[in-house]
């Protein structure tokens, strides 16, 4: 197992989502061994790295059931979008069964080895029943 080369965080991840909501997730990525210069410390905003080929999957934490698989083949259904602020994606919680905890995992395409490399981080959340 190699050391992760990136530090990752979903900056707007909540503990719980309603089963009828579509949430936008913002993925923050920077190089793991990034060391700030005096300017970036004074600036206080570490650089957000945009990953041009990033994908996500969702699995149930209880039993590892794969709820949404990586869509990295011909359909690219789980590939993240990106803009000037970095990577993001929208996810419809109605795809998941309420009452369970789930985890997001990410894979980045590595052109050096010509394949997708899953990152070691898990971002956990729960889907609650919609209450009126």
Short mmCIF file of N, CA, C and O in Angstrom, two decimals:
data_model
loop_
_atom_site.label_atom_id
_atom_site.label_comp_id
_atom_site.label_asym_id
_atom_site.label_seq_id
_atom_site.Cartn_x
_atom_site.Cartn_y
_atom_site.Cartn_z
N UNK A 1 0.85 -1.19 0.00
CA UNK A 1 0.00 0.00 0.00
C UNK A 1 0.89 1.24 0.00
O UNK A 1 1.76 1.38 0.85
N UNK A 2 0.65 2.11 -0.94
CA UNK A 2 1.44 3.33 -1.02
C UNK A 2 0.80 4.43 -0.18
O UNK A 2 -0.40 4.40 0.09
N UNK A 3 1.60 5.37 0.23
CA UNK A 3 1.11 6.52 0.99
C UNK A 3 0.22 7.37 0.07
O UNK A 3 0.50 7.51 -1.11
N UNK A 4 -0.87 7.92 0.61
CA UNK A 4 -1.69 8.80 -0.23
C UNK A 4 -0.88 10.03 -0.64
O UNK A 4 -0.09 10.55 0.14
N UNK A 5 -1.08 10.46 -1.89
CA UNK A 5 -0.34 11.62 -2.37
C UNK A 5 -1.17 12.90 -2.28
O UNK A 5 -0.67 13.96 -2.55
N UNK A 6 -2.43 12.76 -1.87
CA UNK A 6 -3.31 13.91 -1.77
C UNK A 6 -3.94 13.99 -0.38
O UNK A 6 -4.14 12.98 0.27
N UNK A 7 -4.26 15.21 0.03
CA UNK A 7 -5.13 15.43 1.18
C UNK A 7 -6.47 15.82 0.58
O UNK A 7 -6.52 16.65 -0.33
N UNK A 8 -7.56 15.22 1.07
CA UNK A 8 -8.88 15.49 0.51
C UNK A 8 -9.89 15.79 1.60
O UNK A 8 -9.79 15.27 2.71
N UNK A 9 -10.90 16.59 1.26
CA UNK A 9 -11.99 16.88 2.17
C UNK A 9 -13.20 17.31 1.35
O UNK A 9 -13.06 17.96 0.32
N UNK A 10 -14.39 16.91 1.79
CA UNK A 10 -15.62 17.48 1.23
C UNK A 10 -15.97 18.63 2.15
O UNK A 10 -16.34 18.42 3.30
N UNK A 11 -15.80 19.84 1.65
CA UNK A 11 -15.86 21.02 2.51
C UNK A 11 -17.26 21.31 3.04
O UNK A 11 -17.40 21.98 4.06
N UNK A 12 -18.29 20.83 2.36
CA UNK A 12 -19.66 21.13 2.81
C UNK A 12 -20.45 19.86 3.15
O UNK A 12 -21.67 19.85 3.08
N UNK A 13 -19.76 18.80 3.58
CA UNK A 13 -20.42 17.55 3.95
C UNK A 13 -21.18 17.71 5.26
O UNK A 13 -20.65 18.24 6.23
N UNK A 14 -22.45 17.28 5.27
CA UNK A 14 -23.25 17.31 6.48
C UNK A 14 -23.34 15.88 7.04
O UNK A 14 -23.09 14.92 6.33
N UNK A 15 -23.72 15.76 8.31
CA UNK A 15 -23.88 14.44 8.93
C UNK A 15 -25.08 13.70 8.35
O UNK A 15 -25.08 12.49 8.26
N UNK A 16 -26.13 14.45 7.99
CA UNK A 16 -27.40 13.83 7.62
C UNK A 16 -28.03 14.58 6.45
O UNK A 16 -27.97 15.81 6.38
N UNK A 17 -28.67 13.80 5.55
CA UNK A 17 -29.38 14.36 4.39
C UNK A 17 -30.78 13.76 4.34
O UNK A 17 -30.98 12.62 4.75
N UNK A 18 -31.74 14.53 3.83
CA UNK A 18 -33.09 14.02 3.62
C UNK A 18 -33.10 13.15 2.36
O UNK A 18 -32.38 13.41 1.41
N UNK A 19 -33.97 12.15 2.35
CA UNK A 19 -34.02 11.23 1.21
C UNK A 19 -34.55 11.88 -0.06
O UNK A 19 -34.41 11.33 -1.13
N UNK A 20 -35.15 13.06 0.06
CA UNK A 20 -35.71 13.73 -1.12
C UNK A 20 -34.85 14.89 -1.60
O UNK A 20 -35.30 15.69 -2.42
N UNK A 21 -33.63 15.02 -1.10
CA UNK A 21 -32.83 16.19 -1.51
C UNK A 21 -31.71 15.80 -2.48
O UNK A 21 -31.25 14.67 -2.49
N UNK A 22 -31.34 16.77 -3.28
CA UNK A 22 -30.17 16.65 -4.13
C UNK A 22 -29.15 17.63 -3.59
O UNK A 22 -29.44 18.82 -3.48
N UNK A 23 -28.00 17.12 -3.21
CA UNK A 23 -26.98 17.95 -2.57
C UNK A 23 -25.81 18.15 -3.53
O UNK A 23 -25.47 17.25 -4.30
N UNK A 24 -25.21 19.31 -3.44
CA UNK A 24 -23.97 19.57 -4.18
C UNK A 24 -22.81 19.43 -3.20
O UNK A 24 -22.83 19.99 -2.12
N UNK A 25 -21.81 18.65 -3.59
CA UNK A 25 -20.64 18.41 -2.75
C UNK A 25 -19.42 19.06 -3.40
O UNK A 25 -19.18 18.88 -4.59
N UNK A 26 -18.66 19.79 -2.58
CA UNK A 26 -17.43 20.45 -3.05
C UNK A 26 -16.24 19.68 -2.52
O UNK A 26 -16.09 19.53 -1.31
N UNK A 27 -15.40 19.20 -3.41
CA UNK A 27 -14.24 18.41 -3.03
C UNK A 27 -12.99 19.30 -3.03
O UNK A 27 -12.67 19.92 -4.03
N UNK A 28 -12.35 19.36 -1.88
CA UNK A 28 -11.10 20.10 -1.74
C UNK A 28 -9.95 19.08 -1.83
O UNK A 28 -9.97 18.07 -1.14
N UNK A 29 -8.99 19.35 -2.69
CA UNK A 29 -7.83 18.46 -2.87
C UNK A 29 -6.57 19.31 -2.92
O UNK A 29 -6.53 20.36 -3.56
N UNK A 30 -5.55 18.85 -2.21
CA UNK A 30 -4.23 19.46 -2.34
C UNK A 30 -3.19 18.35 -2.24
O UNK A 30 -3.47 17.26 -1.75
N UNK A 31 -2.01 18.65 -2.72
CA UNK A 31 -0.91 17.69 -2.61
C UNK A 31 -0.63 17.42 -1.14
O UNK A 31 -0.66 18.32 -0.32
N UNK A 32 -0.36 16.17 -0.80
CA UNK A 32 -0.14 15.77 0.60
C UNK A 32 1.08 16.46 1.21
O UNK A 32 1.06 16.90 2.34
N UNK A 33 2.14 16.57 0.44
CA UNK A 33 3.39 17.14 0.97
C UNK A 33 3.50 18.63 0.70
O UNK A 33 4.58 19.19 0.70
N UNK A 34 2.36 19.29 0.49
CA UNK A 34 2.35 20.73 0.24
C UNK A 34 2.87 21.48 1.45
O UNK A 34 2.43 21.24 2.58
N UNK A 35 3.85 22.34 1.24
CA UNK A 35 4.33 23.16 2.35
C UNK A 35 4.17 24.62 1.95
O UNK A 35 4.65 25.05 0.92
N UNK A 36 3.44 25.35 2.75
CA UNK A 36 3.11 26.73 2.39
C UNK A 36 4.32 27.66 2.42
O UNK A 36 5.22 27.49 3.24
N UNK A 37 4.32 28.62 1.53
CA UNK A 37 5.33 29.68 1.57
C UNK A 37 4.81 30.75 2.51
O UNK A 37 3.66 30.70 2.95
N UNK A 38 5.62 31.71 2.82
CA UNK A 38 5.19 32.78 3.71
C UNK A 38 4.01 33.53 3.10
O UNK A 38 3.08 33.93 3.80
N UNK A 39 3.98 33.65 1.76
CA UNK A 39 2.87 34.33 1.11
C UNK A 39 1.56 33.56 1.31
O UNK A 39 0.54 34.13 1.65
N UNK A 40 1.58 32.23 1.10
CA UNK A 40 0.34 31.46 1.22
C UNK A 40 -0.13 31.39 2.67
O UNK A 40 -1.32 31.32 2.92
N UNK A 41 0.80 31.42 3.63
CA UNK A 41 0.39 31.46 5.03
C UNK A 41 -0.30 32.79 5.31
O UNK A 41 -1.35 32.84 5.93
N UNK A 42 0.26 33.88 4.82
CA UNK A 42 -0.34 35.19 5.01
C UNK A 42 -1.68 35.28 4.29
O UNK A 42 -2.62 35.90 4.76
N UNK A 43 -1.75 34.62 3.15
CA UNK A 43 -2.98 34.60 2.37
C UNK A 43 -4.04 33.72 3.04
O UNK A 43 -5.23 33.95 2.86
N UNK A 44 -3.62 32.71 3.78
CA UNK A 44 -4.47 31.81 4.58
C UNK A 44 -5.38 30.90 3.76
O UNK A 44 -6.23 30.24 4.32
N UNK A 45 -5.23 30.86 2.47
CA UNK A 45 -6.03 29.96 1.64
C UNK A 45 -5.12 29.00 0.89
O UNK A 45 -4.55 29.37 -0.13
N UNK A 46 -4.97 27.77 1.39
CA UNK A 46 -4.13 26.83 0.66
C UNK A 46 -4.71 26.52 -0.71
O UNK A 46 -5.92 26.55 -0.90
N UNK A 47 -3.85 26.24 -1.64
CA UNK A 47 -4.25 26.02 -3.01
C UNK A 47 -5.13 24.78 -3.15
O UNK A 47 -4.85 23.73 -2.59
N UNK A 48 -6.24 24.92 -3.86
CA UNK A 48 -7.14 23.81 -4.16
C UNK A 48 -6.76 23.26 -5.52
O UNK A 48 -6.79 23.96 -6.51
N UNK A 49 -6.39 21.99 -5.56
CA UNK A 49 -5.97 21.33 -6.78
C UNK A 49 -7.20 20.80 -7.50
O UNK A 49 -8.05 20.15 -6.89
N UNK A 50 -7.33 21.07 -8.79
CA UNK A 50 -8.43 20.52 -9.58
C UNK A 50 -7.98 19.21 -10.21
O UNK A 50 -6.95 19.17 -10.88
N UNK A 51 -8.74 18.16 -9.97
CA UNK A 51 -8.47 16.86 -10.57
C UNK A 51 -9.36 16.74 -11.80
O UNK A 51 -10.59 16.76 -11.68
N UNK A 52 -8.77 16.63 -12.97
CA UNK A 52 -9.56 16.65 -14.21
C UNK A 52 -10.28 15.33 -14.47
O UNK A 52 -11.29 15.32 -15.17
N UNK A 53 -9.79 14.24 -13.92
CA UNK A 53 -10.47 12.94 -14.06
C UNK A 53 -10.66 12.34 -12.67
O UNK A 53 -9.82 11.61 -12.17
N UNK A 54 -11.78 12.70 -12.04
CA UNK A 54 -12.12 12.20 -10.70
C UNK A 54 -13.51 11.59 -10.76
O UNK A 54 -14.38 12.08 -11.48
N UNK A 55 -13.72 10.52 -10.01
CA UNK A 55 -15.00 9.84 -9.98
C UNK A 55 -15.32 9.43 -8.54
O UNK A 55 -14.43 9.31 -7.72
N UNK A 56 -16.61 9.23 -8.26
CA UNK A 56 -17.00 8.81 -6.91
C UNK A 56 -17.81 7.53 -6.96
O UNK A 56 -18.37 7.16 -8.00
N UNK A 57 -17.86 6.84 -5.82
CA UNK A 57 -18.79 5.73 -5.62
C UNK A 57 -19.39 5.89 -4.24
O UNK A 57 -18.85 6.60 -3.39
N UNK A 58 -20.55 5.24 -4.01
CA UNK A 58 -21.23 5.31 -2.72
C UNK A 58 -21.50 3.88 -2.26
O UNK A 58 -21.98 3.06 -3.04
N UNK A 59 -21.17 3.61 -1.00
CA UNK A 59 -21.47 2.29 -0.46
C UNK A 59 -22.07 2.42 0.94
O UNK A 59 -21.86 3.42 1.62
N UNK A 60 -22.85 1.41 1.30
CA UNK A 60 -23.49 1.38 2.62
C UNK A 60 -22.45 0.91 3.63
O UNK A 60 -21.81 -0.12 3.44
N UNK A 61 -22.28 1.65 4.72
CA UNK A 61 -21.25 1.33 5.71
C UNK A 61 -21.54 0.04 6.46
O UNK A 61 -20.62 -0.69 6.82
N UNK A 62 -22.82 -0.26 6.70
CA UNK A 62 -23.20 -1.43 7.49
C UNK A 62 -22.64 -2.74 6.92
O UNK A 62 -22.07 -3.54 7.62
N UNK A 63 -22.81 -2.92 5.61
CA UNK A 63 -22.44 -4.20 5.00
C UNK A 63 -21.58 -4.07 3.75
O UNK A 63 -21.28 -5.07 3.09
N UNK A 64 -21.18 -2.85 3.40
CA UNK A 64 -20.33 -2.65 2.23
C UNK A 64 -21.08 -2.72 0.91
O UNK A 64 -20.45 -2.70 -0.15
N UNK A 65 -22.42 -2.77 0.95
CA UNK A 65 -23.20 -2.83 -0.28
C UNK A 65 -22.90 -1.63 -1.16
O UNK A 65 -22.97 -0.49 -0.72
N UNK A 66 -22.55 -1.88 -2.42
CA UNK A 66 -22.22 -0.83 -3.38
C UNK A 66 -23.52 -0.24 -3.92
O UNK A 66 -24.20 -0.86 -4.74
N UNK A 67 -23.90 0.95 -3.45
CA UNK A 67 -25.14 1.59 -3.85
C UNK A 67 -25.00 2.27 -5.21
O UNK A 67 -25.89 2.19 -6.06
N UNK A 68 -23.88 2.94 -5.43
CA UNK A 68 -23.58 3.58 -6.71
C UNK A 68 -22.13 3.26 -7.04
O UNK A 68 -21.23 3.65 -6.30
N UNK A 69 -21.92 2.55 -8.14
CA UNK A 69 -20.57 2.16 -8.54
C UNK A 69 -19.89 3.30 -9.30
O UNK A 69 -20.55 4.19 -9.81
N UNK A 70 -18.56 3.21 -9.38
CA UNK A 70 -17.83 4.17 -10.21
C UNK A 70 -18.39 4.10 -11.62
O UNK A 70 -18.51 3.02 -12.19
N UNK A 71 -18.71 5.26 -12.19
CA UNK A 71 -19.16 5.32 -13.58
C UNK A 71 -18.01 5.83 -14.43
O UNK A 71 -18.04 6.96 -14.90
N UNK A 72 -16.99 5.02 -14.58
CA UNK A 72 -15.79 5.48 -15.28
C UNK A 72 -15.64 4.85 -16.66
O UNK A 72 -14.66 5.07 -17.34
N UNK A 73 -16.61 4.06 -17.05
CA UNK A 73 -16.53 3.42 -18.37
C UNK A 73 -16.99 4.37 -19.45
O UNK A 73 -16.57 5.52 -19.52
N UNK A 74 -17.93 3.92 -20.28
CA UNK A 74 -18.38 4.74 -21.39
C UNK A 74 -19.40 5.80 -20.98
O UNK A 74 -19.57 6.79 -21.66
N UNK A 75 -20.09 5.60 -19.82
CA UNK A 75 -21.14 6.56 -19.47
C UNK A 75 -20.67 7.72 -18.59
O UNK A 75 -21.32 8.75 -18.54
N UNK A 76 -19.58 7.57 -17.87
CA UNK A 76 -19.01 8.63 -17.02
C UNK A 76 -20.05 9.25 -16.07
O UNK A 76 -20.04 10.45 -15.83
N UNK A 77 -20.95 8.42 -15.52
CA UNK A 77 -22.06 8.92 -14.71
C UNK A 77 -21.63 9.48 -13.36
O UNK A 77 -22.35 10.25 -12.75
N UNK A 78 -20.45 9.10 -12.86
CA UNK A 78 -20.03 9.58 -11.54
C UNK A 78 -18.77 10.44 -11.61
O UNK A 78 -18.10 10.62 -10.61
N UNK A 79 -18.47 10.95 -12.79
CA UNK A 79 -17.29 11.80 -12.92
C UNK A 79 -17.62 13.19 -12.37
O UNK A 79 -18.69 13.72 -12.60
N UNK A 80 -16.68 13.76 -11.61
CA UNK A 80 -16.89 15.06 -11.00
C UNK A 80 -16.72 16.17 -12.02
O UNK A 80 -15.91 16.07 -12.94
N UNK A 81 -17.49 17.23 -11.83
CA UNK A 81 -17.32 18.44 -12.62
C UNK A 81 -16.24 19.28 -11.96
O UNK A 81 -15.88 19.05 -10.81
N UNK A 82 -15.74 20.28 -12.68
CA UNK A 82 -14.78 21.19 -12.06
C UNK A 82 -14.90 22.57 -12.68
O UNK A 82 -15.31 22.73 -13.81
N UNK A 83 -14.57 23.56 -11.85
CA UNK A 83 -14.55 24.94 -12.29
C UNK A 83 -13.37 25.63 -11.60
O UNK A 83 -12.50 24.96 -11.05
N UNK A 84 -13.37 26.93 -11.58
CA UNK A 84 -12.26 27.69 -11.01
C UNK A 84 -12.05 27.38 -9.52
O UNK A 84 -10.95 27.46 -9.00
N UNK A 85 -13.12 26.97 -8.81
CA UNK A 85 -13.03 26.69 -7.38
C UNK A 85 -12.60 25.26 -7.07
O UNK A 85 -12.38 24.94 -5.92
N UNK A 86 -12.56 24.39 -8.07
CA UNK A 86 -12.17 23.00 -7.83
C UNK A 86 -13.23 22.03 -8.31
O UNK A 86 -14.04 22.35 -9.17
N UNK A 87 -13.23 20.82 -7.73
CA UNK A 87 -14.15 19.77 -8.14
C UNK A 87 -15.45 19.80 -7.34
O UNK A 87 -15.45 20.15 -6.16
N UNK A 88 -16.54 19.39 -7.98
CA UNK A 88 -17.83 19.31 -7.31
C UNK A 88 -18.71 18.30 -8.05
O UNK A 88 -18.43 17.93 -9.19
N UNK A 89 -19.76 17.84 -7.36
CA UNK A 89 -20.75 16.98 -8.00
C UNK A 89 -22.07 17.10 -7.25
O UNK A 89 -22.11 17.46 -6.08
N UNK A 90 -23.16 16.84 -7.96
CA UNK A 90 -24.49 16.83 -7.37
C UNK A 90 -24.89 15.37 -7.18
O UNK A 90 -24.63 14.53 -8.04
N UNK A 91 -25.52 15.08 -6.03
CA UNK A 91 -25.95 13.71 -5.77
C UNK A 91 -27.38 13.69 -5.27
O UNK A 91 -27.73 14.41 -4.34
N UNK A 92 -28.22 12.87 -5.90
CA UNK A 92 -29.62 12.74 -5.54
C UNK A 92 -29.76 11.66 -4.47
O UNK A 92 -29.54 10.48 -4.73
N UNK A 93 -30.11 12.06 -3.26
CA UNK A 93 -30.20 11.14 -2.13
C UNK A 93 -31.30 10.11 -2.27
O UNK A 93 -31.30 9.09 -1.58
N UNK A 94 -32.27 10.33 -3.18
CA UNK A 94 -33.35 9.35 -3.36
C UNK A 94 -32.83 8.04 -3.95
O UNK A 94 -33.53 7.03 -3.95
N UNK A 95 -31.59 8.02 -4.43
CA UNK A 95 -30.97 6.79 -4.93
C UNK A 95 -30.60 5.84 -3.80
O UNK A 95 -30.31 4.66 -4.04
N UNK A 96 -30.58 6.36 -2.57
CA UNK A 96 -30.15 5.56 -1.41
C UNK A 96 -31.32 5.24 -0.50
O UNK A 96 -32.28 6.01 -0.40
N UNK A 97 -31.23 4.11 0.20
CA UNK A 97 -32.28 3.71 1.13
C UNK A 97 -32.14 4.50 2.44
O UNK A 97 -31.06 4.50 3.05
N UNK A 98 -33.20 5.17 2.87
CA UNK A 98 -33.13 5.96 4.10
C UNK A 98 -32.89 5.08 5.32
O UNK A 98 -33.20 3.89 5.32
N UNK A 99 -32.33 5.69 6.37
CA UNK A 99 -32.10 4.98 7.62
C UNK A 99 -30.74 4.34 7.73
O UNK A 99 -30.45 3.67 8.71
N UNK A 100 -29.90 4.51 6.73
CA UNK A 100 -28.57 3.91 6.74
C UNK A 100 -27.49 4.97 6.60
O UNK A 100 -27.73 6.06 6.09
N UNK A 101 -26.28 4.61 7.03
CA UNK A 101 -25.10 5.46 6.84
C UNK A 101 -24.38 4.98 5.59
O UNK A 101 -24.31 3.78 5.31
N UNK A 102 -23.84 5.93 4.85
CA UNK A 102 -23.15 5.64 3.60
C UNK A 102 -21.79 6.33 3.60
O UNK A 102 -21.53 7.21 4.41
N UNK A 103 -20.97 5.94 2.66
CA UNK A 103 -19.67 6.56 2.50
C UNK A 103 -19.39 6.87 1.04
O UNK A 103 -19.73 6.07 0.16
N UNK A 104 -18.81 8.02 0.79
CA UNK A 104 -18.28 8.37 -0.53
C UNK A 104 -16.82 7.94 -0.60
O UNK A 104 -16.06 8.19 0.35
N UNK A 105 -16.43 7.33 -1.70
CA UNK A 105 -15.02 7.05 -1.99
C UNK A 105 -14.73 7.68 -3.35
O UNK A 105 -15.63 7.82 -4.18
N UNK A 106 -13.48 8.07 -3.57
CA UNK A 106 -13.10 8.73 -4.81
C UNK A 106 -11.95 8.01 -5.48
O UNK A 106 -11.10 7.42 -4.80
N UNK A 107 -11.93 8.07 -6.79
CA UNK A 107 -10.82 7.54 -7.58
C UNK A 107 -10.38 8.62 -8.56
O UNK A 107 -11.22 9.34 -9.11
N UNK A 108 -9.08 8.74 -8.74
CA UNK A 108 -8.52 9.69 -9.70
C UNK A 108 -7.84 8.90 -10.81
O UNK A 108 -7.20 7.88 -10.53
N UNK A 109 -7.97 9.38 -12.03
CA UNK A 109 -7.30 8.70 -13.14
C UNK A 109 -5.82 9.09 -13.13
O UNK A 109 -5.48 10.26 -13.10
N UNK A 110 -4.97 8.09 -13.10
CA UNK A 110 -3.53 8.30 -13.09
C UNK A 110 -2.99 7.97 -14.48
O UNK A 110 -2.98 6.81 -14.89
N UNK A 111 -2.56 9.01 -15.20
CA UNK A 111 -2.08 8.81 -16.57
C UNK A 111 -0.77 8.04 -16.59
O UNK A 111 -0.43 7.39 -17.57
N UNK A 112 -0.01 8.08 -15.48
CA UNK A 112 1.26 7.35 -15.41
C UNK A 112 1.08 5.85 -15.48
O UNK A 112 1.89 5.14 -16.06
N UNK A 113 0.00 5.35 -14.87
CA UNK A 113 -0.26 3.90 -14.88
C UNK A 113 -1.49 3.56 -15.74
O UNK A 113 -1.89 2.40 -15.81
N UNK A 114 -2.08 4.57 -16.38
CA UNK A 114 -3.24 4.39 -17.27
C UNK A 114 -4.39 3.66 -16.61
O UNK A 114 -4.99 2.76 -17.20
N UNK A 115 -4.67 4.00 -15.35
CA UNK A 115 -5.82 3.40 -14.68
C UNK A 115 -6.32 4.31 -13.56
O UNK A 115 -5.65 5.27 -13.18
N UNK A 116 -7.48 3.95 -13.02
CA UNK A 116 -8.08 4.69 -11.92
C UNK A 116 -7.47 4.22 -10.61
O UNK A 116 -7.32 3.03 -10.40
N UNK A 117 -7.13 5.16 -9.74
CA UNK A 117 -6.54 4.84 -8.44
C UNK A 117 -7.49 5.35 -7.35
O UNK A 117 -7.74 6.55 -7.25
N UNK A 118 -8.00 4.39 -6.55
CA UNK A 118 -8.92 4.78 -5.47
C UNK A 118 -8.13 5.44 -4.35
O UNK A 118 -7.08 4.96 -3.94
N UNK A 119 -8.67 6.54 -3.84
CA UNK A 119 -8.04 7.28 -2.76
C UNK A 119 -8.44 6.65 -1.42
O UNK A 119 -9.50 6.05 -1.31
N UNK A 120 -7.61 6.78 -0.38
CA UNK A 120 -7.86 6.06 0.87
C UNK A 120 -8.91 6.68 1.80
O UNK A 120 -9.19 6.14 2.85
N UNK A 121 -9.50 7.79 1.42
CA UNK A 121 -10.42 8.50 2.31
C UNK A 121 -11.86 8.04 2.13
O UNK A 121 -12.29 7.73 1.03
N UNK A 122 -12.62 8.02 3.24
CA UNK A 122 -14.06 7.74 3.21
C UNK A 122 -14.77 8.93 3.85
O UNK A 122 -14.39 9.38 4.93
N UNK A 123 -15.80 9.44 3.18
CA UNK A 123 -16.57 10.56 3.70
C UNK A 123 -17.97 10.05 4.03
O UNK A 123 -18.72 9.67 3.15
N UNK A 124 -18.29 10.03 5.33
CA UNK A 124 -19.48 9.36 5.83
C UNK A 124 -20.64 10.32 6.05
O UNK A 124 -20.44 11.45 6.49
N UNK A 125 -21.85 9.82 5.77
CA UNK A 125 -23.08 10.59 5.99
C UNK A 125 -24.24 9.61 6.15
O UNK A 125 -24.11 8.42 5.86
N UNK A 126 -25.37 10.12 6.61
CA UNK A 126 -26.57 9.30 6.83
C UNK A 126 -27.71 9.87 6.01
O UNK A 126 -27.79 11.08 5.81
N UNK A 127 -28.58 8.99 5.54
CA UNK A 127 -29.79 9.43 4.83
C UNK A 127 -30.98 9.18 5.74
O UNK A 127 -31.19 8.05 6.19
N UNK A 128 -31.72 10.24 6.04
CA UNK A 128 -32.87 10.15 6.95
C UNK A 128 -34.17 10.12 6.15
O UNK A 128 -34.23 10.59 5.02
N UNK A 129 -35.20 9.56 6.76
CA UNK A 129 -36.53 9.59 6.16
C UNK A 129 -36.96 11.04 6.00
O UNK A 129 -36.61 11.89 6.82
N UNK A 130 -37.68 11.33 4.94
CA UNK A 130 -38.21 12.67 4.79
C UNK A 130 -39.36 12.87 5.77
O UNK A 130 -40.28 12.08 5.82
N UNK A 131 -39.26 13.91 6.58
CA UNK A 131 -40.31 14.21 7.55
C UNK A 131 -41.00 15.50 7.15
O UNK A 131 -40.35 16.48 6.84
N UNK A 132 -42.32 15.47 7.17
CA UNK A 132 -43.10 16.63 6.72
C UNK A 132 -43.06 17.74 7.73
O UNK A 132 -43.06 17.58 8.88
#
